[in-house]
């Protein structure tokens, strides 16, 4: 059928050239490239679906990644300078040269099971896995979802679906398969035997991202401990790895002392070395803990209220900290961009001081190794007076993110701490989704850390929620005790009224108990 030209009444559209129209279409398509739908699975027990993933939708698409409050972001420039780029390769065309190397982004295919929940839940989980893979520095080529009641004990996927996965790997030229679950060692070996490429699971992928992004000495030690805990039961050995140690004159009938008995295989030696290294790391992490506890004890002794910024990864926690305190913390549109906690001082509008702590982000099925390794870091959340639970309101499944974060709160004994739900990225969120979340969470604030929308309301909510000085005193302070007047102007006191009389400075104040004992000699009867 012959297409007819558009004869609509819009004069602007009629005046545009074909090149301008194509530019508009390209710009619209570039803003939103959704993953192709997973085909509806057939049958309740053995059906399956296949998903072809584009750019990971778990990562927000914003025109501007940083605001003026984020500072120079020199750490981000350093990180990106060392990251491999898509299309950048050192592969030589002439293989007759001295050395042949191939350096490029890993090309991965995703695989997951839909065993519970809805199809949308399975799609969101696979999109999040794609975002994790891209953050780790790989290129996602394809994805596959199988409808199955429970994983196959040998290969995770069913035999037919595993063979289909092999065909996808061969057709796309992928070199890695990433599975959206934690695989047993036998499942990983079984799947690798079929697809003939490297297979890693969700836990190993998250640990790899943490290893890339850890900067501090404690963070690196925590990540290494988690990686070793994950590696220990998954060591594999064959050939020389199963050979046994022998001493003395090896090889003859009379091998000598030290060679009798079964001996120790190389894989057993590796396990012993890993356990020794893990014990050393635990001692190092335990030795670092007192420094943080001392700082925390000083804040408690001075009764400085603490506010912890927690939430799902890539929800905008670091951006919010920069907006509230001009901290200049690294901000990147990626999962687990920042791992090391950052504490900054802030004040309410009436001068009451408190601390803001940015913490590591959470994710669905956060590996237990990481929860244990980062327990000392997560104590900042449990010991705080208020939690700002940051939620990405533009995410396809914000309710699932809230549930995942609160599960980790329970694991670190932080469920009793007062919580404010901060619905971030309001400028990019669906208004209907924001309204749904507002109805679900009665204690909420809607903000945008990028544009500044809702920040005054958030500051007011923090001021009303943190512990305030509770001891009211009427004081008459001599003029030669200016040091006490200075303390009253600090962050642990509220001055209700101040009047200068002949005998000194008369003040009505609200102070904390620690300062109240020091001011007791200057109390006057009203």
XYZ file of C-alpha atoms in Angstrom:
526
model
C 0.000 0.000 0.000
C 1.389 3.428 -0.926
C 1.947 5.673 2.073
C 0.425 9.156 1.937
C 2.213 12.275 3.189
C 1.181 13.692 6.534
C -1.309 16.534 6.010
C -1.935 17.303 9.674
C -2.674 20.776 10.911
C 0.592 21.243 12.844
C 2.464 24.012 10.933
C 5.722 23.336 12.804
C 5.755 19.711 11.683
C 5.058 20.729 8.068
C 7.986 23.198 8.042
C 10.518 20.589 9.221
C 12.862 19.020 6.696
C 13.193 15.213 6.462
C 16.604 15.436 8.147
C 15.146 17.375 11.092
C 12.293 14.881 11.462
C 14.769 11.989 11.482
C 16.884 13.796 14.099
C 13.820 14.146 16.355
C 13.005 10.452 15.942
C 16.594 9.449 16.773
C 16.596 11.673 19.841
C 13.349 10.152 21.133
C 14.584 6.617 20.553
C 17.888 7.360 22.288
C 16.131 8.522 25.449
C 14.333 5.246 26.028
C 15.551 1.946 24.624
C 13.490 -0.611 26.549
C 14.372 -4.254 26.720
C 12.300 -6.382 24.403
C 9.454 -8.173 26.092
C 9.895 -11.654 27.388
C 7.498 -13.851 25.455
C 4.674 -15.195 27.553
C 5.688 -18.588 28.871
C 3.579 -21.503 27.885
C 2.394 -24.037 30.396
C 2.730 -23.835 34.137
C 5.384 -26.460 34.627
C 7.701 -26.658 31.644
C 7.113 -23.502 29.607
C 9.825 -20.984 29.005
C 10.435 -17.496 27.728
C 13.299 -15.665 26.130
C 14.342 -12.077 26.700
C 16.612 -10.031 24.491
C 17.988 -7.242 26.641
C 19.089 -3.824 25.493
C 20.603 -1.227 27.819
C 19.875 -2.218 31.405
C 16.702 -0.512 32.643
C 17.814 -0.823 36.270
C 20.111 2.161 35.584
C 18.273 5.461 35.257
C 18.655 7.491 32.085
C 19.201 11.101 32.999
C 20.355 13.825 30.635
C 22.688 15.194 33.319
C 24.422 12.834 35.707
C 25.816 15.459 38.096
C 24.694 18.702 39.653
C 26.774 21.620 40.920
C 26.576 20.131 44.433
C 28.589 17.056 43.383
C 31.893 18.917 43.102
C 34.720 18.142 40.686
C 34.230 14.340 40.795
C 37.945 13.669 40.318
C 37.577 10.135 41.703
C 35.045 9.382 38.984
C 37.399 10.615 36.266
C 40.134 8.360 37.655
C 37.810 5.348 37.709
C 36.563 5.873 34.167
C 40.083 6.403 32.848
C 40.889 2.791 33.727
C 37.655 1.263 32.417
C 37.482 -0.567 29.127
C 35.272 0.946 26.469
C 32.930 -0.757 24.058
C 34.466 -0.940 20.598
C 37.994 -0.356 21.901
C 40.087 -3.422 21.167
C 43.768 -4.336 20.864
C 43.001 -7.266 18.611
C 45.596 -7.395 15.828
C 44.547 -7.930 12.247
C 47.858 -9.524 11.333
C 48.216 -12.629 13.507
C 51.740 -13.251 12.147
C 53.112 -10.498 14.390
C 55.121 -11.355 17.476
C 52.236 -11.241 19.929
C 48.503 -11.648 19.522
C 46.185 -10.258 22.152
C 42.513 -9.565 22.392
C 41.426 -6.939 24.933
C 37.750 -5.994 24.836
C 34.634 -5.955 26.941
C 33.430 -9.345 28.070
C 30.439 -10.408 26.015
C 27.854 -12.034 28.258
C 24.538 -13.833 27.969
C 22.125 -13.802 30.923
C 20.052 -16.732 32.185
C 17.381 -16.829 34.876
C 14.481 -18.830 36.269
C 10.921 -17.683 36.771
C 9.857 -19.903 39.652
C 7.727 -17.517 41.722
C 6.110 -14.116 41.485
C 4.925 -12.532 38.258
C 6.496 -12.240 34.833
C 7.231 -8.563 35.563
C 9.244 -9.596 38.638
C 11.321 -11.997 36.531
C 11.914 -9.276 33.921
C 12.976 -6.725 36.535
C 15.374 -9.207 38.115
C 16.997 -9.951 34.759
C 17.248 -6.234 33.925
C 18.955 -5.663 37.245
C 21.371 -8.494 36.440
C 22.085 -6.771 33.117
C 22.842 -3.536 34.991
C 25.180 -5.411 37.328
C 26.965 -6.999 34.364
C 27.390 -3.634 32.635
C 28.678 -2.067 35.858
C 31.252 -4.869 36.102
C 32.493 -3.917 32.629
C 30.801 -6.281 30.201
C 28.539 -6.082 27.190
C 25.151 -7.801 27.496
C 24.221 -9.538 24.255
C 21.174 -11.630 25.067
C 19.064 -12.994 27.893
C 17.002 -16.067 28.559
C 14.304 -16.856 31.144
C 12.859 -20.293 31.834
C 9.543 -20.960 33.568
C 10.334 -23.728 36.022
C 9.098 -24.662 39.503
C 12.586 -25.270 40.905
C 16.157 -25.301 39.533
C 17.576 -28.445 38.005
C 19.998 -29.941 40.581
C 22.588 -30.702 37.907
C 22.560 -27.767 35.486
C 20.213 -25.174 37.090
C 18.305 -24.873 33.796
C 16.524 -27.801 32.227
C 18.469 -29.895 29.725
C 16.600 -28.477 26.717
C 16.942 -24.875 27.892
C 20.639 -25.410 28.651
C 21.134 -26.624 25.080
C 19.243 -23.552 23.801
C 21.557 -21.398 25.918
C 24.538 -23.080 24.273
C 23.120 -22.224 20.832
C 22.676 -18.575 21.864
C 26.265 -18.429 23.156
C 27.590 -19.853 19.894
C 25.495 -17.568 17.691
C 26.350 -14.362 19.596
C 30.010 -15.140 20.215
C 29.642 -14.677 23.962
C 32.438 -15.720 26.277
C 30.547 -15.702 29.607
C 27.163 -16.805 30.942
C 25.794 -14.974 34.003
C 23.088 -16.777 35.976
C 20.556 -14.801 38.023
C 20.939 -16.930 41.178
C 23.619 -18.384 43.417
C 24.761 -21.639 41.851
C 25.921 -24.708 43.687
C 29.421 -25.814 42.614
C 27.982 -28.889 40.879
C 25.425 -26.773 38.955
C 28.113 -24.411 37.750
C 30.298 -27.292 36.536
C 27.353 -29.006 34.864
C 26.276 -25.853 33.012
C 29.844 -25.062 31.944
C 30.193 -28.570 30.493
C 27.172 -27.864 28.272
C 27.683 -24.242 27.155
C 31.511 -24.583 26.882
C 32.181 -21.056 28.217
C 32.761 -19.549 31.643
C 29.688 -19.513 33.922
C 29.392 -17.185 36.912
C 26.457 -16.553 39.216
C 24.890 -13.403 40.655
C 26.949 -13.570 43.859
C 30.283 -13.752 42.017
C 29.213 -10.798 39.843
C 28.380 -8.604 42.839
C 31.655 -9.552 44.526
C 33.530 -8.580 41.357
C 31.906 -5.119 41.356
C 32.795 -4.652 45.016
C 36.410 -5.640 44.288
C 36.598 -2.988 41.531
C 35.097 -0.174 43.593
C 36.647 -0.722 47.034
C 39.031 2.136 47.812
C 39.788 2.179 51.539
C 41.990 -0.352 53.326
C 39.061 -1.649 55.341
C 36.817 -1.885 52.277
C 39.412 -3.894 50.364
C 39.871 -6.252 53.312
C 36.115 -6.751 53.665
C 35.711 -7.528 49.960
C 38.648 -9.949 49.926
C 37.208 -11.782 52.938
C 33.838 -12.118 51.217
C 35.490 -13.383 48.020
C 37.506 -16.000 49.886
C 34.415 -17.204 51.757
C 32.697 -17.607 48.392
C 35.703 -19.312 46.781
C 36.508 -21.842 49.514
C 33.744 -24.404 48.782
C 34.137 -23.886 45.028
C 37.788 -24.832 44.570
C 38.274 -27.283 41.742
C 41.208 -29.575 41.190
C 42.438 -32.096 38.653
C 45.779 -33.354 37.402
C 48.590 -31.865 39.452
C 46.082 -30.292 41.817
C 45.279 -33.792 43.120
C 48.922 -34.881 43.444
C 50.124 -35.563 46.954
C 53.125 -34.256 48.789
C 55.987 -36.586 49.542
C 59.295 -36.115 51.312
C 62.690 -37.776 51.318
C 63.789 -39.783 48.274
C 60.692 -39.510 46.131
C 60.120 -41.941 43.306
C 61.800 -45.075 44.591
C 60.407 -47.953 46.577
C 62.155 -46.658 49.677
C 60.914 -43.095 49.459
C 62.042 -42.296 52.951
C 60.491 -40.606 55.913
C 57.671 -38.126 55.290
C 56.354 -39.904 52.227
C 54.430 -42.648 53.958
C 50.671 -42.332 54.298
C 48.231 -40.492 52.045
C 49.977 -37.101 52.160
C 48.357 -33.715 51.506
C 46.982 -32.921 48.066
C 47.590 -29.528 46.470
C 43.911 -28.616 46.661
C 43.957 -29.312 50.407
C 46.997 -27.052 50.657
C 45.084 -24.312 48.809
C 42.148 -24.648 51.181
C 44.453 -24.357 54.163
C 46.077 -21.232 52.735
C 42.660 -19.677 52.108
C 41.555 -20.386 55.693
C 44.790 -18.870 56.995
C 44.280 -15.747 54.878
C 40.643 -15.462 56.015
C 41.707 -15.646 59.652
C 44.263 -12.899 59.070
C 41.682 -10.685 57.330
C 39.215 -11.138 60.181
C 41.911 -10.034 62.639
C 42.716 -6.974 60.503
C 39.043 -5.976 60.204
C 38.584 -6.461 63.953
C 41.630 -4.232 64.545
C 40.116 -1.486 62.353
C 36.802 -1.577 64.170
C 37.884 0.298 67.354
C 38.785 3.424 65.364
C 35.233 3.715 64.024
C 33.753 2.837 67.398
C 35.857 5.563 69.044
C 34.520 8.180 66.643
C 30.999 6.889 67.192
C 31.511 6.956 70.983
C 32.671 10.582 70.788
C 29.483 11.506 68.938
C 27.404 9.649 71.516
C 29.264 11.266 74.403
C 28.614 14.687 72.906
C 25.058 13.520 72.159
C 25.315 14.480 68.506
C 22.329 13.013 66.620
C 23.279 10.725 63.735
C 21.308 10.266 60.509
C 22.131 7.334 58.194
C 21.394 7.489 54.462
C 20.582 3.936 53.376
C 18.756 2.311 50.513
C 18.955 0.276 47.336
C 22.014 0.637 45.137
C 21.819 3.461 42.577
C 18.880 5.059 44.411
C 20.799 8.357 44.714
C 22.228 8.203 48.252
C 25.546 9.868 47.438
C 23.816 12.537 45.334
C 21.515 13.283 48.268
C 24.484 13.539 50.655
C 26.182 15.977 48.264
C 22.996 18.037 47.985
C 22.578 18.239 51.773
C 26.220 18.800 52.795
C 28.308 19.642 49.669
C 30.382 16.544 50.510
C 31.631 16.022 46.941
C 31.280 12.222 47.240
C 31.733 10.213 44.039
C 28.473 9.967 42.081
C 28.059 7.586 39.153
C 25.011 6.255 37.359
C 25.992 2.656 38.150
C 25.275 -0.015 40.742
C 27.468 -0.042 43.877
C 29.380 3.046 42.726
C 30.415 3.911 46.312
C 31.225 1.365 49.021
C 33.124 3.213 51.729
C 30.953 5.044 54.285
C 31.198 8.835 54.392
C 30.211 10.897 57.449
C 29.591 14.650 57.209
C 28.379 17.280 59.664
C 25.154 19.171 59.050
C 22.879 21.596 60.879
C 19.172 22.181 61.059
C 17.700 25.571 60.227
C 17.697 26.526 63.926
C 21.366 25.570 64.402
C 21.066 22.062 65.859
C 23.981 19.921 64.659
C 23.836 16.303 63.482
C 25.859 13.908 61.335
C 24.891 12.414 57.955
C 26.414 9.031 57.035
C 26.308 7.601 53.507
C 26.347 3.777 53.573
C 26.865 0.962 51.085
C 23.877 0.201 48.861
C 21.766 -2.942 49.060
C 20.430 -5.239 46.379
C 18.067 -8.191 46.081
C 19.646 -11.415 47.320
C 22.621 -9.539 48.760
C 25.267 -12.240 49.316
C 25.457 -13.319 52.936
C 29.249 -13.109 52.683
C 28.961 -9.376 52.039
C 26.496 -8.812 54.869
C 28.908 -10.493 57.287
C 32.026 -8.829 55.872
C 30.428 -5.356 55.871
C 28.675 -5.798 59.215
C 31.028 -3.292 60.877
C 30.142 -0.758 58.174
C 26.420 -1.464 58.389
C 26.543 -0.777 62.129
C 26.369 2.901 61.172
C 22.753 2.233 60.210
C 21.878 0.264 63.357
C 23.451 2.868 65.681
C 21.859 5.905 64.041
C 19.004 7.959 65.458
C 17.215 8.242 62.101
C 17.374 6.401 58.770
C 16.763 8.187 55.489
C 15.618 5.232 53.377
C 16.287 6.462 49.825
C 14.101 4.855 47.139
C 14.442 5.238 43.372
C 10.882 6.276 42.508
C 11.629 5.906 38.779
C 12.509 2.214 39.089
C 10.050 -0.339 37.648
C 9.700 -2.091 41.037
C 10.296 0.355 43.927
C 8.219 -1.755 46.339
C 10.542 -4.697 45.764
C 13.539 -2.477 46.489
C 11.991 -1.293 49.764
C 11.350 -4.893 50.843
C 14.916 -5.956 49.983
C 16.441 -3.081 51.975
C 14.246 -3.694 55.009
C 15.297 -7.344 54.962
C 18.922 -6.232 55.382
C 17.820 -3.802 58.120
C 16.467 -6.810 60.007
C 19.746 -8.693 59.593
C 21.747 -5.835 61.160
C 19.185 -5.086 63.932
C 18.141 -1.713 62.492
C 14.364 -2.232 62.204
C 13.644 -0.295 65.421
C 15.375 2.873 64.206
C 12.916 5.590 63.018
C 12.740 5.680 59.232
C 11.771 8.281 56.625
C 11.116 7.051 53.087
C 12.815 9.473 50.661
C 11.287 9.040 47.192
C 14.187 10.239 45.055
C 14.398 10.970 41.297
C 10.942 12.547 41.324
C 11.864 14.453 38.145
C 12.178 11.151 36.233
C 9.458 9.126 37.988
C 5.935 8.310 36.873
C 3.539 10.532 38.913
C 1.152 7.595 39.369
C 3.972 5.442 40.804
C 4.959 8.258 43.178
C 1.355 8.611 44.350
C 1.126 4.843 44.893
C 4.250 4.896 47.049
C 2.973 7.899 49.025
C -0.200 5.987 49.856
C 1.821 2.917 50.854
C 4.385 4.735 53.038
C 2.783 7.309 55.336
C 6.104 8.800 56.478
C 7.647 9.987 53.234
C 9.247 12.930 51.446
C 9.349 13.302 47.647
C 12.652 14.801 46.428
C 14.983 15.068 43.474
C 18.642 15.227 44.468
C 19.499 16.387 40.928
C 17.101 19.360 40.700
C 16.687 20.143 44.414
C 12.936 19.520 44.430
C 11.656 18.641 47.920
C 14.997 19.253 49.696
C 13.547 21.937 52.053
C 10.754 19.522 53.060
C 13.357 16.806 53.722
C 15.454 19.118 55.893
C 12.346 20.025 57.874
C 11.467 16.353 58.357
C 15.019 15.621 59.581
C 14.852 18.554 62.005
C 11.572 17.289 63.433
C 12.721 13.668 63.723
C 16.201 13.799 65.290
C 16.557 13.852 69.096
C 16.582 17.408 70.379
C 17.873 18.881 73.671
C 15.377 17.968 76.381
C 16.517 19.825 79.533
C 15.074 23.324 79.897
C 17.108 25.762 82.034
C 16.921 29.420 83.103
C 20.466 30.718 83.462
C 22.275 33.836 84.583
C 25.824 33.650 83.273
C 28.448 36.220 84.398
C 30.111 38.249 81.691
C 33.496 36.678 82.507
C 32.180 33.233 81.461
C 31.979 33.833 77.743
C 33.049 30.219 77.170
C 29.648 29.043 78.408
C 27.825 31.449 76.089
C 29.920 30.034 73.255
C 28.856 26.480 74.182
C 25.217 27.535 74.161
C 25.669 28.704 70.569
C 27.070 25.307 69.568
C 25.107 22.441 68.091
C 24.027 20.708 71.313
C 21.827 23.511 72.693
C 18.820 25.595 71.662
C 18.607 29.198 72.839
C 15.002 30.184 73.512
C 15.746 33.714 74.686
C 18.827 35.800 75.438
C 18.921 39.041 77.425
C 21.844 41.084 78.743
C 21.287 42.458 82.242
C 23.541 44.193 84.759
C 24.624 40.950 86.514
C 25.344 39.043 83.329
C 23.611 37.279 80.445
C 20.188 35.877 81.185
C 19.281 32.941 78.950
C 16.440 30.465 78.593
C 17.839 27.383 76.862
C 17.181 23.755 76.007
C 20.313 21.675 76.488
C 21.347 18.038 76.546
C 22.015 16.247 79.821
C 25.814 16.367 79.443
C 25.859 20.159 79.237
C 23.127 20.575 81.848
C 25.382 19.351 84.671
C 28.035 21.911 83.717
C 25.485 24.744 83.717
C 23.840 23.750 86.995
C 25.695 26.404 89.150
C 24.237 29.205 87.004
C 20.578 28.193 87.250
C 18.283 30.938 88.577
C 14.769 30.637 89.890
C 12.158 32.148 87.629
